[in-house]
Amino acid sequence: MTVAEFQKLIRDIYYDKDSRRGSDGTFRWLVEETGELARAVRRQDRANLEEEFADVFAWLASLASLQDVDLEAAIAKYARGCPKCHSTPCRCVEPQPASPGCAKGGNQA
Amino acid sequence: MTVAEFQKLIRDIYYDKDSRRGSDGTFRWLVEETGELARAVRRQDRANLEEEFADVFAWLASLASLQDVDLEAAIAKYARGCPKCHSTPCRCVEPQPASPGCAKGGNQA
């Protein structure tokens, strides 16, 4: 299924409800489902994990439709490799998160 | 582009970095980008909005690859309409969020 077909599928099923709820309420659902995905990753329940990925993607598609964003057009930025270094695989240097010690005053440094 | 092609594209670009970082760090990136999407929705900067949708989708694809989940297979649950009511459009009754008054002891009720 293309990304555009998935966005249309979700629009056909949910757009009426999504538009009545609006973008803020739909964003709240996206975050709620992202939380369920976090739990599924932690628990490693395979069937539930697959469901939660699908649900987060579906809420992202709902929000995109409410915001008049074409997801398939949007992802074109990745078509020629990493949008920053233009390479496949990406060669960008990833910044490392600061250690908790640094953020909390150095008592764990 | 199919959903499977997009997941493979993101895997080709980022899997090495994603696997070194691991699922927890990749989940953190997904949440960080979801926050940037929230800001883009609030500011309604069209170009940035499109970018942020693409980025959230890319991080979701990265996490799916790390978790050995095939996104295209996962979304099959939506192929025949709403997975709960089996209708298009969805006929499920959406629960309404409790009012802040209820949650905080009724002083706004």
Short mmCIF file of C-alpha atoms in Angstrom, two decimals:
data_model
loop_
_atom_site.label_atom_id
_atom_site.label_comp_id
_atom_site.label_asym_id
_atom_site.label_seq_id
_atom_site.Cartn_x
_atom_site.Cartn_y
_atom_site.Cartn_z
CA MET A 1 0.00 0.00 0.00
CA THR A 2 1.40 3.43 -0.81
CA VAL A 3 1.69 6.05 1.88
CA ALA A 4 -0.88 8.13 -0.01
CA GLU A 5 -3.29 5.18 -0.13
CA PHE A 6 -2.91 4.66 3.62
CA GLN A 7 -3.57 8.33 4.32
CA LYS A 8 -6.71 8.17 2.12
CA LEU A 9 -7.83 4.93 3.83
CA ILE A 10 -7.57 6.54 7.26
CA ARG A 11 -9.26 9.68 5.95
CA ASP A 12 -12.16 7.64 4.57
CA ILE A 13 -12.60 5.82 7.89
CA TYR A 14 -12.00 8.66 10.37
CA TYR A 15 -12.00 12.12 8.78
CA ASP A 16 -15.53 13.01 9.91
CA LYS A 17 -14.71 12.19 13.53
CA ASP A 18 -11.22 13.71 13.27
CA SER A 19 -12.54 16.99 11.92
CA ARG A 20 -15.21 17.24 14.62
CA ARG A 21 -12.54 16.58 17.29
CA GLY A 22 -10.03 18.97 15.70
CA SER A 23 -6.24 19.01 15.56
CA ASP A 24 -5.57 19.50 19.28
CA GLY A 25 -7.72 16.57 20.37
CA THR A 26 -6.29 14.45 17.56
CA PHE A 27 -2.76 15.36 18.64
CA ARG A 28 -3.67 14.22 22.16
CA TRP A 29 -4.71 10.83 20.71
CA LEU A 30 -1.40 10.63 18.80
CA VAL A 31 0.51 11.19 22.04
CA GLU A 32 -1.68 8.71 23.95
CA GLU A 33 -0.98 6.02 21.33
CA THR A 34 2.73 6.90 21.39
CA GLY A 35 2.60 6.16 25.12
CA GLU A 36 0.99 2.80 24.39
CA LEU A 37 3.77 2.11 21.90
CA ALA A 38 6.34 2.87 24.62
CA ARG A 39 4.68 0.30 26.87
CA ALA A 40 4.56 -2.29 24.06
CA VAL A 41 8.30 -1.77 23.40
CA ARG A 42 9.00 -2.29 27.09
CA ARG A 43 6.84 -5.42 27.38
CA GLN A 44 7.87 -6.95 24.03
CA ASP A 45 4.43 -8.40 23.37
CA ARG A 46 4.82 -8.97 19.62
CA ALA A 47 1.17 -8.82 18.56
CA ASN A 48 0.50 -5.72 20.64
CA LEU A 49 3.71 -4.10 19.39
CA GLU A 50 2.56 -4.41 15.79
CA GLU A 51 -0.86 -2.99 16.70
CA GLU A 52 0.62 0.03 18.44
CA PHE A 53 2.91 0.89 15.51
CA ALA A 54 -0.12 0.77 13.22
CA ASP A 55 -2.14 2.95 15.58
CA VAL A 56 0.54 5.64 15.92
CA PHE A 57 0.90 5.72 12.15
CA ALA A 58 -2.88 5.98 11.74
CA TRP A 59 -3.12 8.92 14.18
CA LEU A 60 -0.22 10.62 12.39
CA ALA A 61 -2.11 10.20 9.11
CA SER A 62 -5.30 11.61 10.72
CA LEU A 63 -3.44 14.67 11.96
CA ALA A 64 -1.75 15.14 8.57
CA SER A 65 -5.14 15.15 6.84
CA LEU A 66 -6.53 17.69 9.32
CA GLN A 67 -3.49 19.86 8.63
CA ASP A 68 -3.78 19.46 4.84
CA VAL A 69 -0.39 17.77 4.66
CA ASP A 70 0.23 15.09 2.03
CA LEU A 71 2.43 12.55 3.85
CA GLU A 72 3.69 10.99 0.63
CA ALA A 73 4.84 14.38 -0.65
CA ALA A 74 6.35 15.22 2.74
CA ILE A 75 8.61 12.14 2.83
CA ALA A 76 10.20 13.04 -0.51
CA LYS A 77 12.87 14.80 1.59
CA TYR A 78 14.34 11.33 2.32
CA ALA A 79 14.29 10.06 -1.27
CA ARG A 80 17.93 10.95 -1.93
CA GLY A 81 19.39 9.83 1.38
CA CYS A 82 19.81 11.76 4.60
CA PRO A 83 18.47 15.29 4.01
CA LYS A 84 21.44 16.76 5.93
CA CYS A 85 24.53 14.87 4.66
CA HIS A 86 22.90 13.60 1.42
CA SER A 87 24.42 10.16 2.01
CA THR A 88 23.15 6.60 2.32
CA PRO A 89 24.00 5.48 4.91
CA CYS A 90 23.86 8.74 6.84
CA ARG A 91 27.27 10.12 7.80
CA CYS A 92 26.09 12.86 10.17
CA VAL A 93 27.72 12.84 13.60
CA GLU A 94 25.01 12.37 16.21
CA PRO A 95 25.22 14.67 19.21
CA GLN A 96 25.44 12.67 22.43
CA PRO A 97 22.91 13.42 25.16
CA ALA A 98 24.42 15.23 28.11
CA SER A 99 24.93 12.92 31.08
CA PRO A 100 22.45 13.26 33.95
CA GLY A 101 25.42 14.33 36.04
CA CYS A 102 25.92 17.42 33.88
CA ALA A 103 22.25 18.38 33.94
CA LYS A 104 21.86 17.95 37.69
CA GLY A 105 24.96 19.75 38.82
CA GLY A 106 27.69 17.20 38.33
CA ASN A 107 27.09 14.91 41.30
CA GLN A 108 27.16 11.86 39.03
CA ALA A 109 30.14 13.02 36.95
CA MET B 1 6.13 5.00 -2.48
CA THR B 2 4.82 2.04 -0.53
CA VAL B 3 5.01 1.97 3.24
CA ALA B 4 7.42 -0.97 2.96
CA GLU B 5 9.63 0.99 0.54
CA PHE B 6 9.73 3.93 2.93
CA GLN B 7 10.68 1.70 5.86
CA LYS B 8 13.47 0.17 3.73
CA LEU B 9 14.64 3.62 2.61
CA ILE B 10 14.93 4.79 6.22
CA ARG B 11 16.59 1.52 7.20
CA ASP B 12 19.18 1.93 4.42
CA ILE B 13 19.95 5.48 5.51
CA TYR B 14 19.82 5.15 9.29
CA TYR B 15 19.83 1.52 10.51
CA ASP B 16 23.50 1.46 11.47
CA LYS B 17 23.13 4.57 13.61
CA ASP B 18 19.74 3.46 14.93
CA SER B 19 21.03 0.07 16.02
CA ARG B 20 24.03 1.59 17.77
CA ARG B 21 21.71 4.02 19.61
CA GLY B 22 19.14 1.34 20.41
CA SER B 23 15.36 1.42 20.86
CA ASP B 24 15.23 3.63 23.95
CA GLY B 25 17.35 6.42 22.44
CA THR B 26 15.43 6.11 19.17
CA PHE B 27 12.14 6.37 21.05
CA ARG B 28 13.43 9.56 22.66
CA TRP B 29 14.10 10.99 19.19
CA LEU B 30 10.57 10.00 18.12
CA VAL B 31 9.14 11.90 21.08
CA GLU B 32 11.42 14.90 20.48
CA GLU B 33 10.25 15.12 16.86
CA THR B 34 6.63 14.72 17.99
CA GLY B 35 7.21 17.79 20.15
CA GLU B 36 8.53 19.67 17.12
CA LEU B 37 5.41 18.61 15.24
CA ALA B 38 3.28 20.05 18.07
CA ARG B 39 5.08 23.38 17.68
CA ALA B 40 4.68 23.35 13.89
CA VAL B 41 0.92 22.71 14.27
CA ARG B 42 0.69 25.64 16.68
CA ARG B 43 2.72 28.02 14.48
CA GLN B 44 1.18 26.90 11.16
CA ASP B 45 4.42 27.33 9.23
CA ARG B 46 3.49 25.21 6.19
CA ALA B 47 6.98 24.19 5.05
CA ASN B 48 8.07 23.30 8.57
CA LEU B 49 4.81 21.43 9.19
CA GLU B 50 5.46 19.16 6.22
CA GLU B 51 9.05 18.53 7.40
CA GLU B 52 7.97 17.59 10.90
CA PHE B 53 5.35 15.12 9.68
CA ALA B 54 8.04 13.46 7.55
CA ASP B 55 10.48 13.37 10.47
CA VAL B 56 8.01 11.79 12.90
CA PHE B 57 7.15 9.18 10.28
CA ALA B 58 10.87 8.50 9.67
CA TRP B 59 11.57 8.01 13.39
CA LEU B 60 8.55 5.71 13.65
CA ALA B 61 9.98 3.68 10.75
CA SER B 62 13.40 3.60 12.45
CA LEU B 63 11.90 2.29 15.68
CA ALA B 64 9.80 -0.28 13.78
CA SER B 65 12.94 -1.63 12.09
CA LEU B 66 14.75 -1.87 15.42
CA GLN B 67 11.77 -3.76 16.82
CA ASP B 68 11.54 -6.07 13.77
CA VAL B 69 8.06 -4.79 12.95
CA ASP B 70 6.96 -4.58 9.31
CA LEU B 71 4.89 -1.39 9.18
CA GLU B 72 3.13 -2.37 5.96
CA ALA B 73 2.00 -5.68 7.51
CA ALA B 74 1.01 -3.88 10.72
CA ILE B 75 -1.38 -1.45 9.01
CA ALA B 76 -3.35 -4.30 7.42
CA LYS B 77 -5.62 -4.02 10.47
CA TYR B 78 -7.15 -0.90 8.84
CA ALA B 79 -7.65 -2.43 5.38
CA ARG B 80 -11.30 -3.33 6.00
CA GLY B 81 -12.36 -0.19 7.80
CA CYS B 82 -12.26 0.62 11.49
CA PRO B 83 -10.82 -2.43 13.30
CA LYS B 84 -13.41 -2.02 16.08
CA CYS B 85 -16.74 -1.36 14.29
CA HIS B 86 -15.62 -2.71 10.88
CA SER B 87 -17.24 0.27 9.14
CA THR B 88 -16.11 3.02 6.78
CA PRO B 89 -16.69 5.64 8.00
CA CYS B 90 -16.11 4.56 11.59
CA ARG B 91 -19.30 4.40 13.68
CA CYS B 92 -17.66 3.94 17.09
CA VAL B 93 -18.82 6.37 19.77
CA GLU B 94 -15.83 8.37 20.96
CA PRO B 95 -15.50 8.73 24.74
CA GLN B 96 -15.40 12.37 25.74
CA PRO B 97 -12.50 13.59 27.86
CA ALA B 98 -13.48 14.27 31.46
CA SER B 99 -13.68 18.00 32.17
CA PRO B 100 -10.78 19.57 34.09
CA GLY B 101 -13.31 20.29 36.84
CA CYS B 102 -13.88 16.60 37.44
CA ALA B 103 -10.19 15.74 37.48
CA LYS B 104 -9.20 18.53 39.85
CA GLY B 105 -11.94 18.15 42.43
CA GLY B 106 -14.89 19.89 40.83
CA ASN B 107 -13.98 23.53 41.33
CA GLN B 108 -14.62 24.25 37.65
CA ALA B 109 -17.80 22.14 37.38
#
